[in-house]
XYZ file of C-alpha atoms in Angstrom:
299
model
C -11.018 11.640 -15.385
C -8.076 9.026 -14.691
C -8.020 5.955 -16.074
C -6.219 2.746 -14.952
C -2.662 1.633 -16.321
C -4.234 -0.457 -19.175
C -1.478 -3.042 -19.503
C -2.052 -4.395 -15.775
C -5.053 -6.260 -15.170
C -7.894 -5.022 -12.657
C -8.171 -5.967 -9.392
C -11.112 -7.936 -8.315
C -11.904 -6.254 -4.910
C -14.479 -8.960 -3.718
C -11.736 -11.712 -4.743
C -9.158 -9.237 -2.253
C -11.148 -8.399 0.052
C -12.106 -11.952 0.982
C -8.812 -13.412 0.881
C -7.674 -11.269 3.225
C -10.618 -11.528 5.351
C -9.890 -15.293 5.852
C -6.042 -14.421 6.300
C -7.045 -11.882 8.838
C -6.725 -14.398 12.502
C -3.351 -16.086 11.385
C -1.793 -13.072 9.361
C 0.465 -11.934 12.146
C 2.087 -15.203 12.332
C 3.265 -14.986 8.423
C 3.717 -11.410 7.821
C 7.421 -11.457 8.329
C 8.117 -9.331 5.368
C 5.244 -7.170 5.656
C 6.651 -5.897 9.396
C 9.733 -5.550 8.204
C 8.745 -3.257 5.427
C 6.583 -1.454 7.801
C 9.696 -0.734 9.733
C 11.415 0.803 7.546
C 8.442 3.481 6.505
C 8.325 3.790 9.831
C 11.853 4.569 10.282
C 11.662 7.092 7.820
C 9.100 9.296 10.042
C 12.591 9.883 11.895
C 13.560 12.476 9.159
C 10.063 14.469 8.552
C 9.302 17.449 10.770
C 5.742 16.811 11.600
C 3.596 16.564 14.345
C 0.141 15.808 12.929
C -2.734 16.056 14.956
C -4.701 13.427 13.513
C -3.231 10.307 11.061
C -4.192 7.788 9.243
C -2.784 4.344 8.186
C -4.431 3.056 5.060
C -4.778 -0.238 4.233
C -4.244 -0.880 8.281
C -4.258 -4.885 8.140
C -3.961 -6.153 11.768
C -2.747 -2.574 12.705
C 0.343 -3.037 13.723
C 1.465 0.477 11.919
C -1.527 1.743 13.912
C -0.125 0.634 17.147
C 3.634 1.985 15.935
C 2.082 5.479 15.528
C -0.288 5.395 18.272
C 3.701 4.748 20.290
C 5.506 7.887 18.086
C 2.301 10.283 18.174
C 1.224 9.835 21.587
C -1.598 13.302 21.466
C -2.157 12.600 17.789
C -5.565 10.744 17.052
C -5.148 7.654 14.903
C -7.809 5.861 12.669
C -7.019 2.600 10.827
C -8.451 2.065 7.459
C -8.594 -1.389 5.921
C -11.293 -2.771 3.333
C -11.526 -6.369 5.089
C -13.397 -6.223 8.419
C -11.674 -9.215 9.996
C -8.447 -7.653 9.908
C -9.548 -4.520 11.606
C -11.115 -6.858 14.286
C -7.519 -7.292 14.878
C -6.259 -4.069 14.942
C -8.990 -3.065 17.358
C -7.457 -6.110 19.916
C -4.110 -3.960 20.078
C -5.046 -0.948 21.216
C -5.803 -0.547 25.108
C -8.970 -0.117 26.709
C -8.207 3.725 27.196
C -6.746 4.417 24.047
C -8.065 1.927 20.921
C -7.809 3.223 17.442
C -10.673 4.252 15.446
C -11.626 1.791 12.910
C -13.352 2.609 9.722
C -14.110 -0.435 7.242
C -13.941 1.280 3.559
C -11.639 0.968 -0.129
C -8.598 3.409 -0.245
C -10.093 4.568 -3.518
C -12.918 5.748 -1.970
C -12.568 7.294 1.068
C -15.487 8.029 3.049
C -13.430 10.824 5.610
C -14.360 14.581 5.024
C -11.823 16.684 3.377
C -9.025 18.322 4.928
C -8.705 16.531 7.886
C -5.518 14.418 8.070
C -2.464 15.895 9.030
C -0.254 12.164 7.865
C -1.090 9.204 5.369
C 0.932 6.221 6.389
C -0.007 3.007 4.097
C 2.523 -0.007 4.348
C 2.140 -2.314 1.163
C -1.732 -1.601 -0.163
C -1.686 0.717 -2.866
C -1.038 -2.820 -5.206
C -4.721 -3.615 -4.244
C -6.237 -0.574 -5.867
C -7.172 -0.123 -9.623
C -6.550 3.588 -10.223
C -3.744 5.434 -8.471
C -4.432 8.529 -9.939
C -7.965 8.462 -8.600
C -6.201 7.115 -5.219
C -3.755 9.507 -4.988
C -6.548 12.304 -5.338
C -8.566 10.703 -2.580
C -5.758 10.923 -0.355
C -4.864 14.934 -1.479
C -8.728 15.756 -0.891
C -8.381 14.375 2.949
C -4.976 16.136 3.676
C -4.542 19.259 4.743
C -2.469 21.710 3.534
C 1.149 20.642 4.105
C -0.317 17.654 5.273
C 1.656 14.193 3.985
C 1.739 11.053 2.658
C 4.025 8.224 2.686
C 3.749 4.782 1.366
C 5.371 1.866 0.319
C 4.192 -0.726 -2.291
C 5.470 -3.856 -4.692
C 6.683 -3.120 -7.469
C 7.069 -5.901 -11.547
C 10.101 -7.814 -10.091
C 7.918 -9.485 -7.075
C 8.007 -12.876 -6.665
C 9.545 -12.610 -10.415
C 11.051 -16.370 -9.861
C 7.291 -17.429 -9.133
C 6.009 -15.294 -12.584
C 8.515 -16.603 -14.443
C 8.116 -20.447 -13.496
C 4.328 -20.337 -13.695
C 5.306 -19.248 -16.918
C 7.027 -22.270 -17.987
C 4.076 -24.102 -16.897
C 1.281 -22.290 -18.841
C 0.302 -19.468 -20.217
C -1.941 -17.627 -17.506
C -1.236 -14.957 -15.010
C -0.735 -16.405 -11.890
C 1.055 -13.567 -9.534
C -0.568 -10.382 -9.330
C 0.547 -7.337 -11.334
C 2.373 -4.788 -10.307
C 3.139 -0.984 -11.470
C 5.924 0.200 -12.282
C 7.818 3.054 -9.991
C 7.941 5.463 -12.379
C 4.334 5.529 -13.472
C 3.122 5.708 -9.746
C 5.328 8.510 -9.493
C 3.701 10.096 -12.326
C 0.353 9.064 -11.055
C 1.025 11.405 -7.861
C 2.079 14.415 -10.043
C -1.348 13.948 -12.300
C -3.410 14.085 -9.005
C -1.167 17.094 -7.797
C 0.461 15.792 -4.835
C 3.733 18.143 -4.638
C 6.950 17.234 -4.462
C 6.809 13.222 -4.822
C 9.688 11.397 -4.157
C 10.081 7.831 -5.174
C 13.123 4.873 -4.389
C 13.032 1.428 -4.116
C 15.244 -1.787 -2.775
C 14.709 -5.268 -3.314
C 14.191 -7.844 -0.483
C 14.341 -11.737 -0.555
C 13.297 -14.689 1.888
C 13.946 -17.894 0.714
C 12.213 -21.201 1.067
C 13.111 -25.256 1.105
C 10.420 -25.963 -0.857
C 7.690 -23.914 -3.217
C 5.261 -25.469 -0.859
C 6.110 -23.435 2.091
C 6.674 -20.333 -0.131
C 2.704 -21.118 -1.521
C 1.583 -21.211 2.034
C 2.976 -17.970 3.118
C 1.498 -16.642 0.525
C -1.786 -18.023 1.041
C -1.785 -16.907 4.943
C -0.928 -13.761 4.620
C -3.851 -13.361 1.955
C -1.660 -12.565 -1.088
C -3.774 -14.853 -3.642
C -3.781 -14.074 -7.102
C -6.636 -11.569 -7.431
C -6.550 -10.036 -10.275
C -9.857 -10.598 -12.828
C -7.921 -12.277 -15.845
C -6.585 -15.311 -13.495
C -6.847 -18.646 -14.291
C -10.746 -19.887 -12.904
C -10.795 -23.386 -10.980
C -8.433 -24.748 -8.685
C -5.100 -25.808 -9.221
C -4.175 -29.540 -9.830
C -1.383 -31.585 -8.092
C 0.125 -31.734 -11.775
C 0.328 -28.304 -12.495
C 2.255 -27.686 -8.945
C 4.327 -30.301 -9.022
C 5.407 -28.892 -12.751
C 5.790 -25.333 -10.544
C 7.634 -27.112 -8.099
C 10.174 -28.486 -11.133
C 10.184 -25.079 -13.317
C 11.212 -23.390 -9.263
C 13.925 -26.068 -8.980
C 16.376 -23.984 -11.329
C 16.161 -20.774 -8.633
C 17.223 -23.384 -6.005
C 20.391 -21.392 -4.577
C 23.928 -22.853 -3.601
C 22.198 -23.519 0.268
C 19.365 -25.340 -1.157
C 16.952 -23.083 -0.490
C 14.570 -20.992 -3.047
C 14.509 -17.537 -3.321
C 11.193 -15.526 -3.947
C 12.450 -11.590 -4.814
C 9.963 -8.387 -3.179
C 10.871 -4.910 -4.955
C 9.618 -2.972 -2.331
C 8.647 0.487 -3.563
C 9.054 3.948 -1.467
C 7.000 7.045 -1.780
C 6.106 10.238 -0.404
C 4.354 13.914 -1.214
C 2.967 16.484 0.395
C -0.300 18.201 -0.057
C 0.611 21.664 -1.107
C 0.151 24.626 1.123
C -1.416 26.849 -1.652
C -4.517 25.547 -3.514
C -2.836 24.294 -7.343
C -3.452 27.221 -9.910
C -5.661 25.752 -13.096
C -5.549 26.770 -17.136
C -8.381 28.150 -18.479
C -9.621 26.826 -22.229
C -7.539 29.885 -23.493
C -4.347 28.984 -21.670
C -4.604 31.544 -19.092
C -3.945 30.749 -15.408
C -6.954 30.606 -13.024
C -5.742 31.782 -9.240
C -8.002 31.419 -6.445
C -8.632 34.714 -4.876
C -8.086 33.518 -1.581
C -4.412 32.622 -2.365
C -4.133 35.983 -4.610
C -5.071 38.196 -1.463
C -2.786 35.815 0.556
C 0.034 36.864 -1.746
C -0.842 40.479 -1.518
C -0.484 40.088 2.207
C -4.112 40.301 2.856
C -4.975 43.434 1.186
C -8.828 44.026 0.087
């Protein structure tokens, strides 16, 4: 059984789920970033030979990656995925009468969609919401079928590392959620025997006048703090306006502030074969199935 990366606190769904729930009417408005990152995923469809039959885009949010590949797959069936009811509300408002997406209200890390049934995975920037990626990943392999894939993007330790570091100056608690590293979400898809994973990552920044504005984005978008070891009880005018000094020294040569995303990109494939297993002895268990398919179908 997996277990989460013990040096990042745990997620408090209920915390997540609600924040984005109240983000979910003005989210569009804010999610500058978050489009642009979908983009890019998006753009890298261009390069995979696939035409999958039936996709879906976990962690959907407002669905505007539902809309995109309800545009690219035109005969492919879509369903959008997101754990906050509100925001599928809005994802259902985009689709036309003839053609809306199928919604299904649920957590990515446990997915209530039979197995073998998705052709494509597409989640833009919600994997950071979920406690064990092993356990994830695994949920996503058991709906896939065979040479079916996924392909995500995430955030990885240096986001909104100027905000981390000047909370840090202020006191001691953990103010910005946690994020995992690349490499261990890489190994995190070979452990639930995804093949092939491929993992890269750039770093974005939008800068702000003032930490206010950066705070507010943050807010409306429903990126709060969520994870269970955060500070409890609001936050004083003090202990901003000692944020708002400890920012000051990221202020840039144009006056403005930066706040720094490492976005994270990854992809794998469900293999085509079932994976072979070791036996207590060492010896390697092969499905008969995928023995006779070797031997060309002979009895």
């Amino acid at each position: 059984m997996s277990t989460p990366d013990p040096r990042l606190a745990p997620i408090d769904k209920r915390r997540a789920r609600a924040s984005f729930a109240r983000a979910a009417p003005g989210y569009d408005a804010a999610a500058v970033l978050q489009r642009e990152i979908a983009d890019r995923l998006l753009e890298r469809l261009d390069y995979i030979r696939l035409q999958p039959r039936r996709i879906l885009d976990l962690g959907a949010g407002t669905g505007y990656c539902t809309a995109a590949l309800q545009q690219r797959y035109k005969r492919a069936e879509v369903v959008a995925l997101d754990f906050a009811q509100p925001m599928l509300q809005q994802t259902r408002r985009r689709g036309r009468w003839w053609r809306r997406p199928l919604c299904v209200c649920a957590d990515a890390e446990s997915l209530p969609l039979a197995d073998d049934s998705f052709d494509l995975i597409l989640s833009s920037a919600t994997i950071q919401w979920c406690n064990d990626l092993e356990h994830t990943f695994g949920e996503c392999l058991r709906i896939l079928r065979p040479g079916g894939l996924l392909q995500f993007t995430t955030f990885g330790p240096d986001t909104l590392r100027e905000l981390r570091a000047a909370w840090a100056e202020v006191d001691g608690h953990a103010h910005v959620s946690p994020f995992t590293d690349m490499h261990e979400i890489g190994d995190a898809l070979v452990r639930a025997r995804l093949a092939d994973p491929v993992m890269d990552a750039e770093r974005l920044t939008l800068t702000y006048p003032t930490t206010t504005e950066l705070m507010h984005d943050l807010k409306a978008i429903g990126a709060r703090n969520a994870s269970r070891d955060r500070p409890r009880g609001l936050t004083g005018r003090a202990r901003l306006a000692a944020l708002a000094a400890a920012y000051e020294r990221e202020r840039r040569d144009d006056g403005r502030l930066p706040a720094t995303y490492e976005v994270l990109y990854g992809h794998a494939w469900a293999p085509e074969q079932a994976p072979q297993s070791s036996t207590a002895d060492g010896a390697v268990a092969v499905p008969l199935e995928q023995l006779r398919r070797q031997l060309g179908g002979r009895d």
